[in-house]
Each structure stands twice: as C-alpha cells, then as structure tokens.
mmCIF file of C-alpha atoms in Angstrom:
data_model
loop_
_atom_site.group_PDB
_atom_site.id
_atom_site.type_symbol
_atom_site.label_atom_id
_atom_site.label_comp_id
_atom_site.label_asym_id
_atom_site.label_seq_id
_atom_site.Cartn_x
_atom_site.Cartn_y
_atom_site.Cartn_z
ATOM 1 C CA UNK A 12 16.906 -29.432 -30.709
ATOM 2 C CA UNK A 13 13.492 -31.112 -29.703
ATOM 3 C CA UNK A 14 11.403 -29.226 -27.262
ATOM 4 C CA UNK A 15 8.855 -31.265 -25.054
ATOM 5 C CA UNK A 16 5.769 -30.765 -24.605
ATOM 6 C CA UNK A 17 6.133 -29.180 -21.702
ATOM 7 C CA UNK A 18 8.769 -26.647 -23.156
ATOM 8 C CA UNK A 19 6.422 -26.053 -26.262
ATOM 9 C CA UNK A 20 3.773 -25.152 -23.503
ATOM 10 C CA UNK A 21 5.727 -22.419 -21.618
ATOM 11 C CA UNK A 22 7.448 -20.726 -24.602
ATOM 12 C CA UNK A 23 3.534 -20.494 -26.473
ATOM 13 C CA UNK A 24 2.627 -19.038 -23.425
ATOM 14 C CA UNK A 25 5.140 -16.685 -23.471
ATOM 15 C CA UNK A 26 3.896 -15.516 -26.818
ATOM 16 C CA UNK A 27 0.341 -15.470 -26.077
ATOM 17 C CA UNK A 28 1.001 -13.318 -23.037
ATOM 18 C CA UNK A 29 2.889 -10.671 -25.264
ATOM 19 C CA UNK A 30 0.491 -10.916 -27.996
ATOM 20 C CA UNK A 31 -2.231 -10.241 -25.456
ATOM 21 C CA UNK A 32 -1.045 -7.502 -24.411
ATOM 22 C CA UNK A 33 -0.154 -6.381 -27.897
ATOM 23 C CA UNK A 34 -3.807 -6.496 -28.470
ATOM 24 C CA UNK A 35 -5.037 -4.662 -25.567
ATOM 25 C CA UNK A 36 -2.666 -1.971 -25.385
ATOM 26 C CA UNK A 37 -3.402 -1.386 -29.160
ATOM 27 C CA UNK A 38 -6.669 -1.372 -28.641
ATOM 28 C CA UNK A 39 -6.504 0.669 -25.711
ATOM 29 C CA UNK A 40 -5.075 3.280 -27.992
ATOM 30 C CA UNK A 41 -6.616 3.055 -31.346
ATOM 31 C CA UNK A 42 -9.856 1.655 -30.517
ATOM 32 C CA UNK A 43 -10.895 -2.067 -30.849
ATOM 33 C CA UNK A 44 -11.573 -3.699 -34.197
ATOM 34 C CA UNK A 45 -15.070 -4.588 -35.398
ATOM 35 C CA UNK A 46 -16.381 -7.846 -34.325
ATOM 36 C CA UNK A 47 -13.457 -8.259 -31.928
ATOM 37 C CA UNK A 48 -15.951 -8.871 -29.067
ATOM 38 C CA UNK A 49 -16.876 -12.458 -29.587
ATOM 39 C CA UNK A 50 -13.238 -13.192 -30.950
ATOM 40 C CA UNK A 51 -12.166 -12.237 -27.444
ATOM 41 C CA UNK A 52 -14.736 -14.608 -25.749
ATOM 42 C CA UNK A 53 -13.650 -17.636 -27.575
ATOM 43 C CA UNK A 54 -9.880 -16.899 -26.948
ATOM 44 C CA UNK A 55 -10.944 -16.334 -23.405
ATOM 45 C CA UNK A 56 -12.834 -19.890 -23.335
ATOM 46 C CA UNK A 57 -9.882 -21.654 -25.114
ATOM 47 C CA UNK A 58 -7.596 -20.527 -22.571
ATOM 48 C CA UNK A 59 -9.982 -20.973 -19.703
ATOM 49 C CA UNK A 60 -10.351 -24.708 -21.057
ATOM 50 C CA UNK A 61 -6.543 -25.369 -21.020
ATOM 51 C CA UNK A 62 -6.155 -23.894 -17.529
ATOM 52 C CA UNK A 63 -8.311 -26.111 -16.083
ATOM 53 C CA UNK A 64 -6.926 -29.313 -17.909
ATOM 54 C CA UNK A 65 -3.579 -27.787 -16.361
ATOM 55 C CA UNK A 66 -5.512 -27.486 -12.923
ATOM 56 C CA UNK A 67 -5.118 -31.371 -13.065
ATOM 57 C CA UNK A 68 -1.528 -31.399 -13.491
ATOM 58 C CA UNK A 69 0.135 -33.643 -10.835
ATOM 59 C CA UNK A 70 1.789 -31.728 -8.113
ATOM 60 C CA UNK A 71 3.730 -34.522 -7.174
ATOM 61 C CA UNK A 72 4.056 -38.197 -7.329
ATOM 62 C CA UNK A 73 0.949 -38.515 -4.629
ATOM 63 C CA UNK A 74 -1.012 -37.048 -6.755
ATOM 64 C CA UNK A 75 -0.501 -39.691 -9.852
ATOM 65 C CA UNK A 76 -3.367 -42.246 -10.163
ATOM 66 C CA UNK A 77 -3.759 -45.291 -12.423
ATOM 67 C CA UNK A 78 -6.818 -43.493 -14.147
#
C-alpha cells in the first residue's frame, strides 16, 4: 500500500519522537557521546525548519491562496 505524503510525515514523526527520546534517556543515563553537542543543534534546526514550513499548512480552505 502507498502512503501519502502526509502519512509518510506522521509515521517519521512517530519515529523521530521515540528515537529522541531514545537518545536522551540514554544519555541521561550513560552520559552523552563526544561531539554530540553540535549534532543536537543541527537536528534541532532541521526540525525547527520543517515546523515552520508546517506553520504554513492551510487550516482550511480560507486559508488556500493562488501563490
């Protein structure tokens, strides 16, 4: 079966939530790896970047322009 985008969206998510928290509780417990600092900040950016591109996300058909 052929998941749209938006279904492709929701179930990455999904993983990058868990994953996330993978991470941190790991780290949390065992100390963060080297160099995992600036890693961090650019997943932090990269997901900062697609929730604003989401932030433009029609909330209905009002909000749809020919642009």
């Amino acid at each position: 079966m052929h998941m749209t985008q938006l279904e492709r969206l929701d179930a990455i998510s999904r993983e990058i939530e868990s994953l996330a928290t993978e991470v941190a509780v790991r780290a949390k417990a065992f100390g963060g790896e080297s160099g995992a600092g600036p890693r961090i900040s650019l997943v932090k950016q990269r997901l900062k970047v697609a929730l604003d591109e989401l932030a433009g996300y029609p909330g209905s058909t009002d909000d749809i322009t020919d642009e």
